[in-house]
């Protein structure tokens, strides 16, 4: 995979764990990046942890990783350093001002320059002396109680946010969601209104519910299939409610109800007329 002109390179400074290097290589493969540069890396045995964690990146990204010096990176690229700690203000500029990953991506969308995303050590990250040599600082928003991410996690999140710059096509299909015709939606509202009448909902409640349903469907942009399904459900509900007539029995239902009532009356009468048995 040949790098495009604006694809950032990924630089990891002094990583201690081969597995983290492999994880970063895999994230690069996931999100369309290919150039990995390592400053003072550990041994990356082809049968070891790094290649085990790299997935398909073991075929290209990881074996093609280049060992470089920090000074070379600073001199050749527009550099963006990563840090979890940003507890400074405008009086200090080592870790301030900072950008979120999204803000960094948006700023790079209009700039054609070779950029390096620079990650630090697992335990301490990039030190102040290193950060002072870099052009920008990026920090991933996280819980104030524990904002420090694992090196592999941080790289994966940052590269994910950069995907619009680096990935031309994802595995997700291009799906065009077409809203149902307004005539079909209005037809649903007719059945919805009929449902209100069938359940004898009070008029002031009907008005509120009408507006609520209209806002709901307005936000949802239902498809033709979805609105047809909803219409069918309410139509069937109206049919069933109409058959019940809310307790007013007609025809056979009325006859059955009358017969049940007479039977219960006769049973009660017999029970009252039967004398209680007494012991001998």
Coordinates of C-alpha atoms in Angstrom, one line a residue:
X1 CA 0.0 0.0 0.0
X2 CA 1.7 3.2 -1.2
X3 CA 1.3 6.1 1.2
X4 CA -0.7 9.1 0.0
X5 CA 0.9 12.6 0.2
X6 CA -1.1 13.6 3.3
X7 CA -1.0 10.3 5.2
X8 CA 0.7 10.8 8.5
X9 CA 3.6 8.7 9.6
X10 CA 3.4 7.1 13.0
X11 CA 6.4 7.5 15.4
X12 CA 6.8 5.6 18.6
X13 CA 9.5 6.8 20.9
X14 CA 11.4 4.4 23.1
X15 CA 8.7 1.7 23.3
X16 CA 9.4 -1.0 25.9
X17 CA 6.8 -3.6 25.1
X18 CA 6.9 -5.4 21.7
X19 CA 3.2 -6.1 22.0
X20 CA 2.3 -2.4 22.0
X21 CA 4.4 -2.0 18.8
X22 CA 2.4 -4.8 17.2
X23 CA -0.9 -3.3 18.4
X24 CA 0.0 0.1 16.9
X25 CA 1.0 -1.6 13.6
X26 CA -2.4 -3.4 13.5
X27 CA -4.3 -0.1 14.2
X28 CA -2.4 1.5 11.3
X29 CA -3.4 -1.3 9.0
X30 CA -7.0 -0.9 10.2
X31 CA -7.1 2.8 9.4
X32 CA -5.1 3.0 6.2
X33 CA -1.6 3.9 7.3
X34 CA 1.6 2.2 6.4
X35 CA 4.7 4.1 7.6
X36 CA 5.8 3.2 11.1
X37 CA 9.0 4.7 12.5
X38 CA 10.5 3.6 15.8
X39 CA 12.9 5.5 18.1
X40 CA 15.0 3.1 20.1
X41 CA 12.7 0.1 19.7
X42 CA 12.9 -3.3 21.5
X43 CA 13.8 -6.4 19.6
X44 CA 10.9 -7.4 17.3
X45 CA 11.3 -11.1 16.8
X46 CA 9.2 -12.5 14.0
X47 CA 8.1 -15.3 16.3
X48 CA 7.5 -12.9 19.2
X49 CA 4.8 -10.7 20.8
X50 CA 4.9 -7.9 18.3
X51 CA 4.2 -10.0 15.3
X52 CA 1.6 -11.9 17.3
X53 CA -0.3 -8.7 18.1
X54 CA 0.0 -7.2 14.6
X55 CA -2.5 -9.3 12.8
X56 CA -2.2 -8.8 9.1
X57 CA 0.1 -5.9 9.7
X58 CA 2.8 -8.5 10.2
X59 CA 2.9 -8.8 6.4
X60 CA 3.8 -5.2 5.6
X61 CA 3.6 -2.4 8.3
X62 CA 5.6 -4.2 10.9
X63 CA 8.4 -5.7 8.8
X64 CA 8.8 -2.4 7.0
X65 CA 9.0 -0.3 10.2
X66 CA 12.1 2.0 10.1
X67 CA 14.3 2.8 13.1
X68 CA 15.0 6.5 13.2
X69 CA 16.2 9.2 15.6
X70 CA 14.0 11.7 17.4
X71 CA 16.0 14.5 15.9
X72 CA 15.4 13.2 12.3
X73 CA 11.6 13.1 12.9
X74 CA 11.6 16.7 14.2
X75 CA 13.6 17.9 11.2
X76 CA 11.6 16.2 8.5
X77 CA 8.0 16.4 9.6
X78 CA 5.3 18.6 11.0
X79 CA 5.1 16.9 14.4
X80 CA 2.1 16.3 16.6
X81 CA 3.0 15.0 20.1
X82 CA 0.5 13.1 22.2
X83 CA 0.0 13.5 26.0
X84 CA -2.6 12.6 28.6
X85 CA -1.6 15.4 30.9
X86 CA -2.5 19.0 29.9
X87 CA -2.6 20.7 33.3
X88 CA -1.1 23.9 32.1
X89 CA -2.4 27.2 30.9
X90 CA -1.4 30.1 28.6
X91 CA 1.6 30.9 30.9
X92 CA 3.2 27.6 30.0
X93 CA 3.4 26.1 26.5
X94 CA 5.0 22.7 26.9
X95 CA 1.6 20.9 26.9
X96 CA -0.6 23.8 26.1
X97 CA -2.5 24.8 24.0
X98 CA -3.6 21.3 23.0
X99 CA -6.0 19.9 20.4
X100 CA -8.3 16.9 20.5
X101 CA -7.8 14.2 17.8
X102 CA -10.8 15.6 15.9
X103 CA -9.5 19.1 16.0
X104 CA -6.1 17.9 14.8
X105 CA -7.7 16.0 11.9
X106 CA -9.8 19.0 10.9
X107 CA -6.8 21.3 10.9
X108 CA -4.9 18.8 8.7
X109 CA -7.7 18.5 6.2
X110 CA -6.8 21.8 4.6
X111 CA -3.0 21.4 4.8
X112 CA -0.8 19.4 2.5
X113 CA 2.2 18.6 4.6
X114 CA 4.0 15.5 5.8
X115 CA 2.9 14.9 9.4
X116 CA 4.2 12.7 12.1
X117 CA 2.0 11.5 15.0
X118 CA 4.4 11.0 17.8
X119 CA 3.7 8.6 20.7
X120 CA 5.8 8.3 23.8
X121 CA 6.8 5.5 26.3
X122 CA 4.3 3.2 28.0
X123 CA 5.0 4.5 31.5
X124 CA 5.8 8.1 31.1
X125 CA 5.0 9.2 27.6
X126 CA 6.9 12.0 25.9
X127 CA 8.9 14.1 28.4
X128 CA 8.9 17.9 28.5
X129 CA 12.2 18.2 26.6
X130 CA 10.7 16.1 23.7
X131 CA 7.4 17.9 23.7
X132 CA 9.1 21.3 23.5
X133 CA 10.6 20.3 20.1
X134 CA 7.3 19.3 18.6
X135 CA 4.9 21.6 16.7
X136 CA 1.5 20.6 18.2
X137 CA 0.2 18.8 21.2
X138 CA -2.8 16.4 21.0
X139 CA -4.7 14.9 23.9
X140 CA -7.6 12.4 24.0
X141 CA -10.5 13.5 26.2
X142 CA -11.0 10.9 29.0
X143 CA -12.2 10.7 32.6
X144 CA -10.5 13.3 34.8
X145 CA -10.1 10.5 37.5
X146 CA -8.0 8.4 35.2
X147 CA -7.1 9.9 31.8
X148 CA -4.0 7.9 31.1
X149 CA -4.5 5.3 28.3
X150 CA -2.5 2.3 27.3
X151 CA -0.1 3.2 24.5
X152 CA -1.8 0.8 22.1
X153 CA -5.3 2.1 23.0
X154 CA -4.3 5.7 22.6
X155 CA -2.8 5.1 19.1
X156 CA -5.9 3.2 18.0
X157 CA -8.3 5.9 19.1
X158 CA -6.2 8.6 17.5
X159 CA -5.9 6.7 14.2
X160 CA -9.6 6.0 14.2
X161 CA -10.3 9.7 14.4
X162 CA -8.0 10.3 11.4
X163 CA -9.8 7.7 9.2
X164 CA -11.5 10.3 7.0
X165 CA -8.0 11.4 5.9
X166 CA -6.5 8.0 5.5
X167 CA -9.2 5.5 4.5
X168 CA -10.8 5.9 1.1
X169 CA -13.3 3.1 1.4
X170 CA -14.5 1.2 4.5
X171 CA -16.1 -2.2 4.8
X172 CA -19.5 -0.6 5.4
X173 CA -21.9 -0.6 2.4
X174 CA -23.1 2.7 1.0
X175 CA -26.7 2.7 2.1
X176 CA -29.1 5.5 1.0
X177 CA -31.9 5.8 3.4
X178 CA -35.0 7.0 1.6
X179 CA -37.8 8.6 3.7
X180 CA -41.3 7.3 3.0
X181 CA -43.6 9.4 0.9
X182 CA -45.5 12.0 2.9
X183 CA -48.8 10.5 1.6
X184 CA -47.8 7.2 3.3
X185 CA -46.9 9.0 6.5
X186 CA -50.2 10.9 6.4
X187 CA -52.0 7.6 6.0
X188 CA -50.4 6.3 9.1
X189 CA -51.6 9.4 11.0
X190 CA -55.2 8.6 9.9
X191 CA -54.9 5.2 11.5
X192 CA -53.2 6.7 14.6
X193 CA -56.1 9.2 15.0
X194 CA -58.6 6.3 14.6
X195 CA -56.8 4.5 17.4
X196 CA -57.2 7.5 19.7
X197 CA -60.9 7.4 19.1
X198 CA -61.1 3.7 19.6
X199 CA -59.5 3.9 23.0
X200 CA -61.6 7.0 23.9
X201 CA -58.5 9.1 24.7
X202 CA -59.4 12.5 25.9
X203 CA -59.1 15.3 23.4
X204 CA -56.4 17.3 25.2
X205 CA -54.3 14.2 25.5
X206 CA -54.9 13.4 21.8
X207 CA -53.5 16.8 20.7
X208 CA -50.3 16.3 22.8
X209 CA -49.8 12.8 21.5
X210 CA -50.4 13.9 17.9
X211 CA -47.7 16.4 18.1
X212 CA -45.3 14.0 19.9
X213 CA -45.8 11.4 17.2
X214 CA -45.3 13.9 14.4
X215 CA -42.0 15.0 16.0
X216 CA -40.9 11.5 16.5
X217 CA -41.4 10.5 12.9
X218 CA -40.0 13.8 11.8
X219 CA -36.7 12.9 13.5
X220 CA -36.7 9.2 12.6
X221 CA -37.3 9.7 8.8
X222 CA -39.0 6.3 8.5
X223 CA -38.6 4.3 5.3
X224 CA -41.6 3.0 3.3
X225 CA -41.3 -0.4 4.8
X226 CA -41.2 1.0 8.4
X227 CA -44.2 3.2 8.0
X228 CA -46.2 0.5 6.2
X229 CA -45.4 -1.8 9.1
X230 CA -46.6 0.8 11.7
X231 CA -49.7 1.5 9.7
X232 CA -50.5 -2.2 9.6
X233 CA -50.1 -2.6 13.3
X234 CA -52.4 0.3 14.1
X235 CA -55.0 -0.8 11.5
X236 CA -55.1 -4.3 13.1
X237 CA -55.4 -2.8 16.6
X238 CA -58.3 -0.6 15.4
X239 CA -60.0 -3.7 14.0
X240 CA -59.7 -5.6 17.3
X241 CA -60.8 -2.6 19.4
X242 CA -63.8 -2.1 17.1
X243 CA -64.8 -5.8 17.6
X244 CA -64.7 -5.4 21.4
X245 CA -66.8 -2.2 21.3
X246 CA -65.6 -1.5 24.9
X247 CA -68.0 -3.8 26.8
X248 CA -71.1 -3.3 24.6
X249 CA -71.9 -6.9 23.6
X250 CA -73.9 -7.5 20.4
X251 CA -75.2 -10.6 18.6
X252 CA -73.8 -13.8 19.9
X253 CA -71.6 -12.1 22.5
X254 CA -74.7 -10.5 24.0
X255 CA -76.5 -13.8 24.1
X256 CA -73.6 -15.6 25.7
X257 CA -73.3 -12.8 28.3
X258 CA -77.0 -13.1 29.1
X259 CA -76.8 -16.8 29.4
X260 CA -73.8 -16.6 31.8
X261 CA -75.7 -14.0 33.9
X262 CA -78.8 -16.2 34.2
X263 CA -76.7 -19.2 35.1
X264 CA -75.0 -17.3 37.8
X265 CA -78.3 -16.0 39.2
X266 CA -79.8 -19.6 39.3
X267 CA -76.7 -20.9 41.1
X268 CA -76.9 -18.2 43.7
X269 CA -80.6 -18.8 44.2
X270 CA -80.2 -22.6 44.7
X271 CA -77.4 -22.0 47.1
X272 CA -79.5 -19.7 49.3
X273 CA -82.5 -22.2 49.3
X274 CA -80.5 -25.3 50.3
X275 CA -80.6 -25.9 54.1
X276 CA -77.3 -26.3 55.9
X277 CA -76.6 -29.8 57.0
X278 CA -76.4 -30.4 60.8
X279 CA -74.4 -33.0 62.6
X280 CA -76.4 -36.0 63.9

